[in-house]
PDB file of C-alpha atoms and ligand atoms in Angstrom:
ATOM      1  CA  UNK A   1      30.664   5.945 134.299  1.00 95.00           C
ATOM      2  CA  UNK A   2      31.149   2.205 133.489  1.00 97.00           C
ATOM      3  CA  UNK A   3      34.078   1.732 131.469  1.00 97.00           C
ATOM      4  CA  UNK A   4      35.964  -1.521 130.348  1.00 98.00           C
ATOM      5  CA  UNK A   5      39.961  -1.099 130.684  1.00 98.00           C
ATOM      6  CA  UNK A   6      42.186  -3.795 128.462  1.00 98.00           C
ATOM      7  CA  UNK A   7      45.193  -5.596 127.643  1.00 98.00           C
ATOM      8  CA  UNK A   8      46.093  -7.204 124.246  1.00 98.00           C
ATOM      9  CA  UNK A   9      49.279  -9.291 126.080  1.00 97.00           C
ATOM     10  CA  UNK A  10      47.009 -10.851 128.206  1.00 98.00           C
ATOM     11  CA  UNK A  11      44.035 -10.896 126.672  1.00 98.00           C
ATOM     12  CA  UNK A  12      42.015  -9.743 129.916  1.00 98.00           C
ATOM     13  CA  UNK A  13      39.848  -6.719 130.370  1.00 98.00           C
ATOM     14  CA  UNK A  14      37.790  -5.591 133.637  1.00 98.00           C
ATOM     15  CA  UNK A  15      34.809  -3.360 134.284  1.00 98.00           C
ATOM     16  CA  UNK A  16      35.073  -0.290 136.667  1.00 98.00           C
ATOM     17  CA  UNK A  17      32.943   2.315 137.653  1.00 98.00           C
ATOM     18  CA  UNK A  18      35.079   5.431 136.995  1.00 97.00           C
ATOM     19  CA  UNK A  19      34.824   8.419 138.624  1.00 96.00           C
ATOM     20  CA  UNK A  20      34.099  11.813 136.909  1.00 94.00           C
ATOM     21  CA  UNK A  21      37.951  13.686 137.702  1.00 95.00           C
ATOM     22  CA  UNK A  22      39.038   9.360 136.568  1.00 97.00           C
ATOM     23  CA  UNK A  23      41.201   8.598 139.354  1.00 98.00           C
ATOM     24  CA  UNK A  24      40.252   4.641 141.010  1.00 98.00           C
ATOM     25  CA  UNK A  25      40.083   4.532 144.206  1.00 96.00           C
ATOM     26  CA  UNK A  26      43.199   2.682 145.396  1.00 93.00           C
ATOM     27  CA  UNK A  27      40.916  -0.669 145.903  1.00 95.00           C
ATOM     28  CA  UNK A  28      39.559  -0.532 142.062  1.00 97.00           C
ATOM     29  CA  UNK A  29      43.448  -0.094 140.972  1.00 96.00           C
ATOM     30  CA  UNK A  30      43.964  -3.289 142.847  1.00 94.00           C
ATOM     31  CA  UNK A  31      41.232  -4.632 141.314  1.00 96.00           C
ATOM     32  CA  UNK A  32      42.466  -4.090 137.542  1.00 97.00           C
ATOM     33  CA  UNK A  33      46.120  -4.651 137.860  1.00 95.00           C
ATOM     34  CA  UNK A  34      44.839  -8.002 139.716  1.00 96.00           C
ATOM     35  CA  UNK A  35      42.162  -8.978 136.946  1.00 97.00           C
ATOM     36  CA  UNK A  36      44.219  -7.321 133.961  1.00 98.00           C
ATOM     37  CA  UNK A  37      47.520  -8.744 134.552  1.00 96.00           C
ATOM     38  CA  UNK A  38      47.914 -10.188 138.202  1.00 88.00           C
ATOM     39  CA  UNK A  39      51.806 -10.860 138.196  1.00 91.00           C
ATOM     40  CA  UNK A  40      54.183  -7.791 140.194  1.00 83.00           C
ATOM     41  CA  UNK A  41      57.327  -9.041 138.040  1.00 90.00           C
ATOM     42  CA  UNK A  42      55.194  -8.856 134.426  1.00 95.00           C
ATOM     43  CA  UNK A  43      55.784  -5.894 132.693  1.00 94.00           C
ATOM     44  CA  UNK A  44      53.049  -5.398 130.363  1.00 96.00           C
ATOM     45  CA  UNK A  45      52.042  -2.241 131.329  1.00 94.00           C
ATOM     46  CA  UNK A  46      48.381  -3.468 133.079  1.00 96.00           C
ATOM     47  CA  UNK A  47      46.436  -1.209 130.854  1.00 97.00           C
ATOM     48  CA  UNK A  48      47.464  -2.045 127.161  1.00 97.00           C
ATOM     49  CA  UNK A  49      46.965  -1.961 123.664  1.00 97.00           C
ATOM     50  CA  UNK A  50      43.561  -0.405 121.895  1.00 96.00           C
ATOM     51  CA  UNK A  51      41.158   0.844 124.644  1.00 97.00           C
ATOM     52  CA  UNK A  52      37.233   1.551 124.152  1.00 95.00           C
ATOM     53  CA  UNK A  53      36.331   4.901 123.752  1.00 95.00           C
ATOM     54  CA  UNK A  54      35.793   7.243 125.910  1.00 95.00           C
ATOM     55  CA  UNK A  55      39.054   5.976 127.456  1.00 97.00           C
ATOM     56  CA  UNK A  56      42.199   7.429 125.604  1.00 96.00           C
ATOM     57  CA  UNK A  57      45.067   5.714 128.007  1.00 95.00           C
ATOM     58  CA  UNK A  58      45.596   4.734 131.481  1.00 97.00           C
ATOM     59  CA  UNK A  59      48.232   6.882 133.916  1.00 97.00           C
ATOM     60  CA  UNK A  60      49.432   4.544 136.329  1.00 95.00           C
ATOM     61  CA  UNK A  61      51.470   5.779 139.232  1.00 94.00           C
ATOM     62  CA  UNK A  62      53.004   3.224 141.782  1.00 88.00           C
ATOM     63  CA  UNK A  63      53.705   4.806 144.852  1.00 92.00           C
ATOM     64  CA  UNK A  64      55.520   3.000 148.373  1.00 93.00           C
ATOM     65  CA  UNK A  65      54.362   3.118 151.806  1.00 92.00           C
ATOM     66  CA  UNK A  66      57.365   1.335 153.206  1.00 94.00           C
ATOM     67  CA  UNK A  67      58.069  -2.207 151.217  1.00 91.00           C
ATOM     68  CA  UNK A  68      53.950  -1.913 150.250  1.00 90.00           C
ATOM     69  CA  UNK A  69      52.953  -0.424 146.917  1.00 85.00           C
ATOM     70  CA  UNK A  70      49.780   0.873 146.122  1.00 89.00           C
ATOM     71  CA  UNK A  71      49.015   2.208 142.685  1.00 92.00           C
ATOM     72  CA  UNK A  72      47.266   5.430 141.398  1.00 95.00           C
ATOM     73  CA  UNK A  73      45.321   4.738 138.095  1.00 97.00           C
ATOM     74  CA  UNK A  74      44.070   7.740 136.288  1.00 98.00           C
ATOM     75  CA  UNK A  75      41.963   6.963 132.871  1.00 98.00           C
ATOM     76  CA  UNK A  76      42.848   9.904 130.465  1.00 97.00           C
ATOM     77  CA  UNK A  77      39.312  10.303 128.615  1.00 96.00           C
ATOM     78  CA  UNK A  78      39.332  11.369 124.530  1.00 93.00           C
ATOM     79  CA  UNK A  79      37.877  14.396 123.855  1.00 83.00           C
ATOM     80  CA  UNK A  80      35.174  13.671 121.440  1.00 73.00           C
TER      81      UNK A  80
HETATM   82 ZN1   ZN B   1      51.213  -8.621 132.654  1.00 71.28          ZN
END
């Protein structure tokens, strides 16, 4: 499902195809914290503020492989 993710301190949003289980794929989670924010010392949060439904909020998880970080995004849906 297309879905657009946001963030009010930026004013920025992106479009991603999100899987059904909502995990990105690690290249998508580039993708938005590069279109949505963009700085590594900025901490805005990358997904912030009010979201469009279905998306309730954004789980981020930054994980190391050695000095590199990748990041797992997982969109929480709202139940309707
Ligand atoms: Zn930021």
């Amino acid at each position: 499902m297309i879905i657009t993710l946001k963030n009010n301190f930026h004013n920025t949003e992106v479009r991603v195809n999100v899987p059904n289980d909502g995990e990105l794929s690690i290249g998508q989670a580039k993708r938005v914290r590069k279109m949505l924010c963009g700085s590594d010392s900025c901490t805005c949060g990358v997904v912030r503020g009010p979201q469009d439904f279905p998306v309730d909020w954004v789980e981020i998880n930054s994980c190391w492989e050695g000095s590199r970080r990748y990041d797992i995004f997982t969109v929480v849906f709202k139940e309707d």
